[in-house]
Short mmCIF file of C-alpha atoms and ligand atoms in Angstrom, two decimals:
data_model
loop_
_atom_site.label_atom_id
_atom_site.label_comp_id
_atom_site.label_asym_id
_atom_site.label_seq_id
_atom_site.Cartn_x
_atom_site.Cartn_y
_atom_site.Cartn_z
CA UNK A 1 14.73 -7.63 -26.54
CA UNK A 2 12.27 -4.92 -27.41
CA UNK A 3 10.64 -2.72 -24.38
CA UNK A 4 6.90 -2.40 -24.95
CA UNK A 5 5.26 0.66 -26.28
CA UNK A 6 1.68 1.20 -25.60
CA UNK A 7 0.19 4.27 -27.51
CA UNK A 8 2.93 7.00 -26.69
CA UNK A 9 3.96 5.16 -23.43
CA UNK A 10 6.91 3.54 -23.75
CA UNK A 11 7.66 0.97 -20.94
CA UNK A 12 11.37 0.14 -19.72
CA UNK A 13 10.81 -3.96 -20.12
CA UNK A 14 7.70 -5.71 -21.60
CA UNK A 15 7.31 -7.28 -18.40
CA UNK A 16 3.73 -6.31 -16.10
CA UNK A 17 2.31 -7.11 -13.03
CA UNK A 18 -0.94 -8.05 -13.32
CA UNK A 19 -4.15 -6.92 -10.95
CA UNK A 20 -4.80 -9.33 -8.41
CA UNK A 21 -8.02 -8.34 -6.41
CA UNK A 22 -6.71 -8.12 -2.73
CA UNK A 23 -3.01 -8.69 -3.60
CA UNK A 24 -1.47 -5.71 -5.79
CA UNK A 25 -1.96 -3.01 -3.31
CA UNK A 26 0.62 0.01 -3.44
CA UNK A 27 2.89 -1.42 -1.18
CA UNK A 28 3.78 -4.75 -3.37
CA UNK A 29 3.83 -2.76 -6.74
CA UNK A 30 6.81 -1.23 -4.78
CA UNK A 31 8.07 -4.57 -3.39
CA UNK A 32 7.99 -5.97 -6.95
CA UNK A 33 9.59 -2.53 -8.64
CA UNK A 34 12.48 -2.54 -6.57
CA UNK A 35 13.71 -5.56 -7.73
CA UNK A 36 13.88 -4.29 -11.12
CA UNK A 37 12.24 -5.68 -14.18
CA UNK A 38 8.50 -4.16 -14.07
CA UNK A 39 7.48 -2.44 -17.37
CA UNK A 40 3.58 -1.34 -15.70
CA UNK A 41 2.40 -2.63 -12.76
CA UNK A 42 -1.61 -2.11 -12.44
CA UNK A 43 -4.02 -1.97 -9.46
CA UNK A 44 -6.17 -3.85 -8.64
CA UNK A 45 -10.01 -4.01 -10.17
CA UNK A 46 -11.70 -0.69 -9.32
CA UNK A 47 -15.39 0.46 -9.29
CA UNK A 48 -15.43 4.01 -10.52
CA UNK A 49 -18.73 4.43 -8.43
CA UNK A 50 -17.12 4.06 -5.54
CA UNK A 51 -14.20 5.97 -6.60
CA UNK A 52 -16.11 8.98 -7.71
CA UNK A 53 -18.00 8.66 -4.75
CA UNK A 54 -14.69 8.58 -2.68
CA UNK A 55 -15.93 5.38 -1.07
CA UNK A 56 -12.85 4.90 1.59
CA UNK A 57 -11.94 1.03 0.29
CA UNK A 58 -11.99 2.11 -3.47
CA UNK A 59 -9.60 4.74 -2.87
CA UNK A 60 -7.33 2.64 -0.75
CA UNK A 61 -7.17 0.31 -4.18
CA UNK A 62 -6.67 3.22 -6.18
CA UNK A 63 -3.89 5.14 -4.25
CA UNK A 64 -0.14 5.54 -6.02
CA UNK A 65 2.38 7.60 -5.62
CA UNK A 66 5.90 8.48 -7.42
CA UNK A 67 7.54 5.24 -6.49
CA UNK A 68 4.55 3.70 -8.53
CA UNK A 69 5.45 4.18 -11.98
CA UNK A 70 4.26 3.77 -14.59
CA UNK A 71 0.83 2.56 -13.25
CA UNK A 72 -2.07 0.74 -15.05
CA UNK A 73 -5.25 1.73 -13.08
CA UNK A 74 -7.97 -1.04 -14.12
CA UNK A 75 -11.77 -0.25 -14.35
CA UNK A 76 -14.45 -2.60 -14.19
CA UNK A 77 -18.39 -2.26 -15.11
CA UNK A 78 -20.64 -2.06 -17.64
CA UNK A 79 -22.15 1.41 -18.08
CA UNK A 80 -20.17 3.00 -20.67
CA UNK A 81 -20.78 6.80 -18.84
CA UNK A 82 -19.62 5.65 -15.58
CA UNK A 83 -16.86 3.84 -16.91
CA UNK A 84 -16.17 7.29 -18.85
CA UNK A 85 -16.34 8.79 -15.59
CA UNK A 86 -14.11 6.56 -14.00
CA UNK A 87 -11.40 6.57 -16.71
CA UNK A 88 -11.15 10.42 -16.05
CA UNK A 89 -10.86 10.08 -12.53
CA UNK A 90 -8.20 7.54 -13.04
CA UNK A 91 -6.37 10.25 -15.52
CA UNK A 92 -7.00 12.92 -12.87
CA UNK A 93 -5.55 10.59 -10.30
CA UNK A 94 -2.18 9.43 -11.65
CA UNK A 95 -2.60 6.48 -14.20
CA UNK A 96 -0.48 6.37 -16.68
CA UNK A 97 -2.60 3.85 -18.20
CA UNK A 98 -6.06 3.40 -17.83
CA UNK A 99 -7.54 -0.61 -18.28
CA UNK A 100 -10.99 -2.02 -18.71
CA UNK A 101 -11.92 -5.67 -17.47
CA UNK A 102 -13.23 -7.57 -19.54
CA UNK A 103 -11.60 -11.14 -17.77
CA UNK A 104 -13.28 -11.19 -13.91
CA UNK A 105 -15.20 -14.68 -13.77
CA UNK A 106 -16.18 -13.58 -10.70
CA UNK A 107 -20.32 -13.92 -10.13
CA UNK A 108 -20.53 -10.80 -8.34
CA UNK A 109 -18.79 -8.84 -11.21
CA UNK A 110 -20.67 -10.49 -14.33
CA UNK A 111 -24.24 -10.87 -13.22
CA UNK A 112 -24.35 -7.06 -13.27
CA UNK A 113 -22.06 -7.61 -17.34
CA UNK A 114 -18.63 -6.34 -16.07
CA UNK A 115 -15.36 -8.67 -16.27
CA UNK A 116 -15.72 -11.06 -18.73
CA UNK A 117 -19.23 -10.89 -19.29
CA UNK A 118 -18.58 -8.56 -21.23
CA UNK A 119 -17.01 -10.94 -24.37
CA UNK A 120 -20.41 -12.30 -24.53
CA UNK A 121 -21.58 -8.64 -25.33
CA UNK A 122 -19.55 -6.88 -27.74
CA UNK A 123 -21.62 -3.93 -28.20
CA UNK A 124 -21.48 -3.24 -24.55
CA UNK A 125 -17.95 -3.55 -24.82
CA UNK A 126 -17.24 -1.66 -27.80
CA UNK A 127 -19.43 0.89 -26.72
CA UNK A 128 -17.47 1.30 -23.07
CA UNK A 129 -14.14 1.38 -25.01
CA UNK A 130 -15.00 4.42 -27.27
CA UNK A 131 -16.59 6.38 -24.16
CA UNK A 132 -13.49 5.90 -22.00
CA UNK A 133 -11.28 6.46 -25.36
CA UNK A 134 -13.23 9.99 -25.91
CA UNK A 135 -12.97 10.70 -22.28
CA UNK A 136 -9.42 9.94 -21.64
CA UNK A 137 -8.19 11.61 -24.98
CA UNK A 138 -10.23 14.70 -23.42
CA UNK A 139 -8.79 14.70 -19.64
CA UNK A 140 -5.26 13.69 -21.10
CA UNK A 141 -4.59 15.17 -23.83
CA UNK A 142 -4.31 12.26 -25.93
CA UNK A 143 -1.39 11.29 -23.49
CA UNK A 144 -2.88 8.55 -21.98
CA UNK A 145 -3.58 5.31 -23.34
CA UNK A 146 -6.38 3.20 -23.09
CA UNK A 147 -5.37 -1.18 -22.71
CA UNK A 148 -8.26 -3.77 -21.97
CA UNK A 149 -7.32 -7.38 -20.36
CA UNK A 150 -9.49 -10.19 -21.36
CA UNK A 151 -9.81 -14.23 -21.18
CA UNK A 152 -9.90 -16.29 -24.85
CA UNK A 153 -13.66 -16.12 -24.69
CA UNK A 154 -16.71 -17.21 -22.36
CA UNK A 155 -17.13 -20.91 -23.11
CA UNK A 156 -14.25 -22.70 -24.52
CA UNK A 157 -15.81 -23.46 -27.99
CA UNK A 158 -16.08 -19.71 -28.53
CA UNK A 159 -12.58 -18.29 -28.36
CA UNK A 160 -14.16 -14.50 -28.81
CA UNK A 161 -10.97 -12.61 -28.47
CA UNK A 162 -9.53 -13.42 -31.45
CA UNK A 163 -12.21 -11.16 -33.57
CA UNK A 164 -13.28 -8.70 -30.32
CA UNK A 165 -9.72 -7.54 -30.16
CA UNK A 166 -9.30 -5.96 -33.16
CA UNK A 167 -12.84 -4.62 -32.99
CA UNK A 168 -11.67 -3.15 -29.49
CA UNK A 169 -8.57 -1.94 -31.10
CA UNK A 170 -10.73 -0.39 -33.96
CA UNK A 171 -12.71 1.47 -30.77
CA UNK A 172 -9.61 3.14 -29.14
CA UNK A 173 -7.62 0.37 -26.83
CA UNK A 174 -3.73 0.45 -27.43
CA UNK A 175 -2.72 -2.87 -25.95
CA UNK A 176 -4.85 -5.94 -25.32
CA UNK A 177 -3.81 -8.47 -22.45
CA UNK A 178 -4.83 -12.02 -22.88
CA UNK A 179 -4.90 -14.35 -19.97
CA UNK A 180 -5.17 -17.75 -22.00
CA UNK A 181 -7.93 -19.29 -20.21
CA UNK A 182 -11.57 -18.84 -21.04
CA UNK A 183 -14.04 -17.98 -18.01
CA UNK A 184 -15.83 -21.85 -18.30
CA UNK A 185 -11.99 -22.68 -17.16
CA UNK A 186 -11.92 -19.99 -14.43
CA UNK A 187 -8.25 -20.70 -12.94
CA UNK A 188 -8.10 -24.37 -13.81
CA UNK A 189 -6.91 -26.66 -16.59
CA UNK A 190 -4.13 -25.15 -19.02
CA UNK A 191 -3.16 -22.08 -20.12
CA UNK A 192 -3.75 -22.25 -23.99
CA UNK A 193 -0.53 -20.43 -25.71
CA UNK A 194 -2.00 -21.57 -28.80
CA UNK A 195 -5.15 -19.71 -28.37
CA UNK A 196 -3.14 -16.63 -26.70
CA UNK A 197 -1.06 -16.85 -30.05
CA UNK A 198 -4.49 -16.91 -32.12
CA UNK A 199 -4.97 -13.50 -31.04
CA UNK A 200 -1.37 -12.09 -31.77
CA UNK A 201 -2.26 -13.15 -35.47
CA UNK A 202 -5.52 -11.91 -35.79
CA UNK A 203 -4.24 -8.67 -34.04
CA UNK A 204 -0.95 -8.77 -36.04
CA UNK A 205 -3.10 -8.88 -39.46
CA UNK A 206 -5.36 -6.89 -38.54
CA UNK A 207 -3.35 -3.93 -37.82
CA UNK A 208 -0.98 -4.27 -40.81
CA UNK A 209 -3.62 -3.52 -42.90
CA UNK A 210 -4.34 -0.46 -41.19
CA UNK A 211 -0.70 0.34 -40.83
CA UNK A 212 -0.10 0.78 -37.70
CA UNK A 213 0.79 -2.32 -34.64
CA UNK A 214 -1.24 -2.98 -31.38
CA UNK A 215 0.81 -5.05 -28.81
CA UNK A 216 -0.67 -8.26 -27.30
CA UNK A 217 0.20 -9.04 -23.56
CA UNK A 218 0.41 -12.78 -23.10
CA UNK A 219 -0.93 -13.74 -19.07
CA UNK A 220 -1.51 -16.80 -17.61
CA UNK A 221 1.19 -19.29 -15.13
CA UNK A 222 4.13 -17.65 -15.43
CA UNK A 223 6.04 -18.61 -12.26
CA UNK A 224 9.81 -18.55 -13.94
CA UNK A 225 11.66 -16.62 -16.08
CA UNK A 226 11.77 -19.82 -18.24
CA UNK A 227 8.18 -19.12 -18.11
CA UNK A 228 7.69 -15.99 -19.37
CA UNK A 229 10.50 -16.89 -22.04
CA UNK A 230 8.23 -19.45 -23.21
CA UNK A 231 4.83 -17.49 -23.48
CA UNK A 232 6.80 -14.68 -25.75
CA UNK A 233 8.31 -17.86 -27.84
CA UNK A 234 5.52 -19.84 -28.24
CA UNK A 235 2.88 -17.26 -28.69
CA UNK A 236 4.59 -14.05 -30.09
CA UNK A 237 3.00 -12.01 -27.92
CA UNK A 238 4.66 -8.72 -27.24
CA UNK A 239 4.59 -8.52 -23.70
CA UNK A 240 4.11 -10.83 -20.70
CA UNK A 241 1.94 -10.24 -17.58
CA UNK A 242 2.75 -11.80 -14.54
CA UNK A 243 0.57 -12.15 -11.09
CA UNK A 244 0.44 -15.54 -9.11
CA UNK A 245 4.03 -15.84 -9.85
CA UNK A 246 4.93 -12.82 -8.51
CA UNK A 247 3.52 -13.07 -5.44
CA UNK A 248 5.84 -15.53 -4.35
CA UNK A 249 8.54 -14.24 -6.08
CA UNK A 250 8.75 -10.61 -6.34
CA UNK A 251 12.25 -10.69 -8.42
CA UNK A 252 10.71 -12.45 -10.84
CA UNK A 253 10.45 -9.81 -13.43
CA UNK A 254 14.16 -8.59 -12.48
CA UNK A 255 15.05 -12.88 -13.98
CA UNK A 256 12.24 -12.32 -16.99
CA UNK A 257 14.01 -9.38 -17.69
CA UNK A 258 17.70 -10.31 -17.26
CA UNK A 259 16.80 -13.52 -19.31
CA UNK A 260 15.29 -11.62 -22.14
CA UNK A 261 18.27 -9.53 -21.60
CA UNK A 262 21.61 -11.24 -21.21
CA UNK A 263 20.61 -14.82 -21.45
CA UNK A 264 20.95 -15.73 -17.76
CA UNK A 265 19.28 -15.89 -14.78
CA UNK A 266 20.64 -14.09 -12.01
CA UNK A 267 21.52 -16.19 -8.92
CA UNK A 268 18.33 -16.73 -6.68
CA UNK A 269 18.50 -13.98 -3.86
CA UNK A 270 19.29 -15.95 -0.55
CA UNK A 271 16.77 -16.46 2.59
CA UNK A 272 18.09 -13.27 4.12
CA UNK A 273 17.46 -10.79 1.07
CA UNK A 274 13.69 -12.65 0.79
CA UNK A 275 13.51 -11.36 4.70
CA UNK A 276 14.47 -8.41 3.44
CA UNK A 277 11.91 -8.07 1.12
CA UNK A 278 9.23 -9.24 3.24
CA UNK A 279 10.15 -7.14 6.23
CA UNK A 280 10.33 -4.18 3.71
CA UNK A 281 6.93 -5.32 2.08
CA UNK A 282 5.56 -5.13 5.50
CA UNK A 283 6.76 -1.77 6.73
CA UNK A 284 5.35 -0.38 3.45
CA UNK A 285 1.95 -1.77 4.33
CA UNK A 286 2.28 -0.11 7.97
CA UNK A 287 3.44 3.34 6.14
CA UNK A 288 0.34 3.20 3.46
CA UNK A 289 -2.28 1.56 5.42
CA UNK A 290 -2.70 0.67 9.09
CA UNK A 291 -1.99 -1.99 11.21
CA UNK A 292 -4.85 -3.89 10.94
CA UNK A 293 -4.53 -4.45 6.99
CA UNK A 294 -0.56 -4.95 7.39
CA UNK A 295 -1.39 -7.52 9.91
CA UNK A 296 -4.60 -9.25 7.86
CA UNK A 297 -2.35 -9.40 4.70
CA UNK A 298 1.08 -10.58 6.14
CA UNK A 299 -0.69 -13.65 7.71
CA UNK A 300 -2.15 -14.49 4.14
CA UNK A 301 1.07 -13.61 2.18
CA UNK A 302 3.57 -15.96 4.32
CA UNK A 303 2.31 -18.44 2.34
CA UNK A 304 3.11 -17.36 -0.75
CA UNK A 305 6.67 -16.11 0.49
CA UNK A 306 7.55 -19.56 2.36
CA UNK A 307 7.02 -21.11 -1.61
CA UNK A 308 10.03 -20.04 -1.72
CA UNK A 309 11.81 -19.65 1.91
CA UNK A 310 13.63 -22.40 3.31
CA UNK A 311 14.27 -24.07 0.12
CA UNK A 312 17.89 -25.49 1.16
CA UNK A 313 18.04 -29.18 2.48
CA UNK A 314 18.75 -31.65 5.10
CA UNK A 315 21.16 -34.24 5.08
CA UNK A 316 18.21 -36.19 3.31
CA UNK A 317 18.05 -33.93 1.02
CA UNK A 318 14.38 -32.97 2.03
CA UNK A 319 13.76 -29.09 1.74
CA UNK A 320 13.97 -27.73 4.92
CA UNK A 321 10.98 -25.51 4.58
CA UNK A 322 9.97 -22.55 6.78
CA UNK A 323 6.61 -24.08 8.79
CA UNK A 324 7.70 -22.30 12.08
CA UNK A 325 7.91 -18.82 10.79
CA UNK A 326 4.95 -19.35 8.85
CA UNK A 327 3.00 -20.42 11.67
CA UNK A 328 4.40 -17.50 13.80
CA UNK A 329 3.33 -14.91 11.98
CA UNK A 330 0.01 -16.43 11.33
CA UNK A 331 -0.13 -16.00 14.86
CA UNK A 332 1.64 -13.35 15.50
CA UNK A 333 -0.74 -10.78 17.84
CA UNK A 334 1.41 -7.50 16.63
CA UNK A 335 3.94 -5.95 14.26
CA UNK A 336 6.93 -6.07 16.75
CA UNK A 337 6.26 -9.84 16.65
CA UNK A 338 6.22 -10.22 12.77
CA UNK A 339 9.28 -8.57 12.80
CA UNK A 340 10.86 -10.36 15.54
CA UNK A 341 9.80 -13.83 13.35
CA UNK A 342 11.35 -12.58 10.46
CA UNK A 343 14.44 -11.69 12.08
CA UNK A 344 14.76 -15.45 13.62
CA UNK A 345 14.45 -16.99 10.62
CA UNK A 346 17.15 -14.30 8.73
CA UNK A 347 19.57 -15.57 11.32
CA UNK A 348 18.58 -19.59 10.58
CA UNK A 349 15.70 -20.28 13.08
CA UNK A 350 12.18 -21.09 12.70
CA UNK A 351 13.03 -23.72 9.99
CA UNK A 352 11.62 -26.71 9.44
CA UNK A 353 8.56 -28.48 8.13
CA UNK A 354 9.74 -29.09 4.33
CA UNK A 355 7.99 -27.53 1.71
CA UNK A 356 3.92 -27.33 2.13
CA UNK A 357 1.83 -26.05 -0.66
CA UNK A 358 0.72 -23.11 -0.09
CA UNK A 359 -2.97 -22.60 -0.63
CA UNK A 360 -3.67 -20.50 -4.52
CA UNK A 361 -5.59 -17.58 -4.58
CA UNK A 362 -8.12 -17.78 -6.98
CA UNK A 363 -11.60 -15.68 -7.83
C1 FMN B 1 -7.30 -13.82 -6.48
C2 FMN B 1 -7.22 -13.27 -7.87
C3 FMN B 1 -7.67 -11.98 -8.10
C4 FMN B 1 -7.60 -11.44 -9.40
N1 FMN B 1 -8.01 -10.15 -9.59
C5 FMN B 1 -7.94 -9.62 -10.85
C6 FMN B 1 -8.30 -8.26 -11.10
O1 FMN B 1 -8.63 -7.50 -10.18
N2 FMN B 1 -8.27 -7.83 -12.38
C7 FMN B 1 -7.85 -8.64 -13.42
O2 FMN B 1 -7.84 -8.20 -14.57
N3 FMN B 1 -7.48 -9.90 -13.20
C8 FMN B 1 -7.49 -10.39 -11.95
N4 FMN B 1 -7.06 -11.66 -11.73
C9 FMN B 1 -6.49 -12.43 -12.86
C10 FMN B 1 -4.97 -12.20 -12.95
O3 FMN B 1 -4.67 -10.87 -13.27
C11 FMN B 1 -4.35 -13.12 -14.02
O4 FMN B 1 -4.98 -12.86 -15.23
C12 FMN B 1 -4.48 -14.58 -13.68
O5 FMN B 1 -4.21 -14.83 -12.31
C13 FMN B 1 -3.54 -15.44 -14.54
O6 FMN B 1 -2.22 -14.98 -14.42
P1 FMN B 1 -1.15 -15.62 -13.37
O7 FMN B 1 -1.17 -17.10 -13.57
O8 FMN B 1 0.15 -14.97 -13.71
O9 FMN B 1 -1.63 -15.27 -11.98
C14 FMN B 1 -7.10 -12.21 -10.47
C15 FMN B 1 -6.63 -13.50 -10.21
C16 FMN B 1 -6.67 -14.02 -8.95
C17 FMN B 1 -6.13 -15.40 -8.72
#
């Protein structure tokens, strides 16, 4: 299986995490690359006004280091100066790949034309794609490239993508991620392969005739490495992004990858290494942040971990589940006591409850 090259970058898989608002800090892009199997991970959507006017929470988004590589960092907006401005801040700053959103359904983020607002305004986008393409060309050298991430279109009768890619490609971007949903669907109904592979063709066709090849990132429910098997198969898409998925799996690109790979799935890592990983996930959070945020995002992430804790069964053959731990750390009052949950349940207490579904995050 081919690793993914965008523009001179060349990735070690063709597997990505995606930006998750509030999720993909620094300290899961780590979680998720020590497992193996990340090609790019990216941060999450970033104002460049508030990075360029070092506003405290856009820098927390923004911050990497040299565990963190390669990293996409994602811009979202419509002013193609700032965005200019932003892109070489992001340069200046460590990305080895810079990204434009054009997929946020999110009110706050279209009613001023960024995120996905932006497919119902081409120029706007075209024009933000060859100032950032000019600008990053200038602060990198031509070394870094430029990727945008966008739904199938606006309304689902107008599946834009398929002709605003390859006009974006024609502006400067080197890789186009489609999540294969249009923003009418926001996060429900079905993610459309066949639209996802629409794009791949027009993208495909488009750049044979110019000579050269653009790849397409397929996005959108990949929770297995089955999964993410299946987008590459049934779309053709290059590469696949993964986010939701992720989040309760971390190792999930290490399976993609092995899958793509060698043909099998490595066995699942067992309750104790998913402690592991939490506990480690944690610490990292402490170490980068403070204990306020570690504490605010391990009592929303538990959750998505106990999807997959607990997952042996009784003599029923119910799932034994993990409600106990989950509902100790959500109460837990400090990090000795997250830690102390964490370690009851690694050796086999705090189980119980089956398997609840979790809440979905969704924007
Ligand atoms: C809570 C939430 C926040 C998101 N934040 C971003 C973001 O900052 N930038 C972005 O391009 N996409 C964002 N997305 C979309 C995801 O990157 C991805 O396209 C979508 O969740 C579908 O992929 P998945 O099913 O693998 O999660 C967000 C999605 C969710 C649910």
């Amino acid at each position: 299986m081919a690793v993914l090259k965008i523009g001179g970058v060349t990735l070690q898989t063709n597997l990505l995490l995606a930006p998750i608002a509030g999720y993909c800090d620094l300290a899961f892009r780590i979680t998720c690359r020590k497992w193996g199997g990340v090609g790019l991970a990216c941060t999450d959507l970033l104002s460049p006004q508030g990075l360029l006017r070092g506003r405290a929470t856009s820098l927390d988004l923004a911050a990497t280091n040299s565990d963190d590589k390669p990293v996409g960092m994602q811009l979202y907006g419509a002013d193609p100066a700032m965005m200019a401005e932003g892109a070489v801040w992001a340069v200046e700053h460590g990305a080895t790949v810079v990204d434009i959103n054009m997929g946020c359904p999110v009110d706050k983020v279209t009613k001023k034309d960024g995120g996905s607002r932006l497919l119902c305004i081409p120029d706007t986008a075209e024009q933000i794609v060859r100032a950032c393409r000019d600008a990053v060309d200038r602060a990198s050298g031509g070394r870094v490239p430029l990727t945008c991430k966008m739904r199938l279109g606006w309304f689902d009768a107008e599946p834009v993508a398929v002709w605003l890619a390859p006009r974006l490609i024609d502006a400067g971007v080197q890789a186009v991620t489609i999540h294969g949903r249009t923003t009418q669907q926001k996060f429900s109904g079905d993610v459309h392969h066949d639209g996802i592979n629409r794009v791949v063709e027009a993208v495909g066709n488009h750049c044979k005739a110019a000579g050269f090849s653009i790849p397409v990132i397929g996005n959108g429910d990949v929770r297995s490495a089955e999964e993410a098997q299946a987008m590459i198969s049934k779309t053709g898409c290059a590469g696949v992004m993964i986010g939701r998925g992720a989040l309760a799996a971390p190792w999930l690109f290490r399976d993609a990858w092995a899958l793509q790979t060698t043909g099998t799935v490595p066995p699942e890592p067992t309750d104790a290494e998913k402690i592991d990983t939490i506990e480690a996930y944690f610490n990292l959070m402490l170490h980068y942040r403070d204990e306020h945020y570690a504490m605010v995002q391990i009592r929303r992430r538990i959750s998505w971990f106990g999807k997959k804790l607990g997952r042996g069964t009784n003599a029923r053959s119910v799932p034994v589940g993990c409600k106990p731990l989950k509902e100790r750390i959500r109460s837990a009052k400090s990090p000795a006591e997250v830690i102390d949950a964490l370690g009851l349940f690694r050796d086999g207490g705090l189980r119980g409850g089956g398997i609840e579904v979790a809440e979905e995050a969704t924007a």
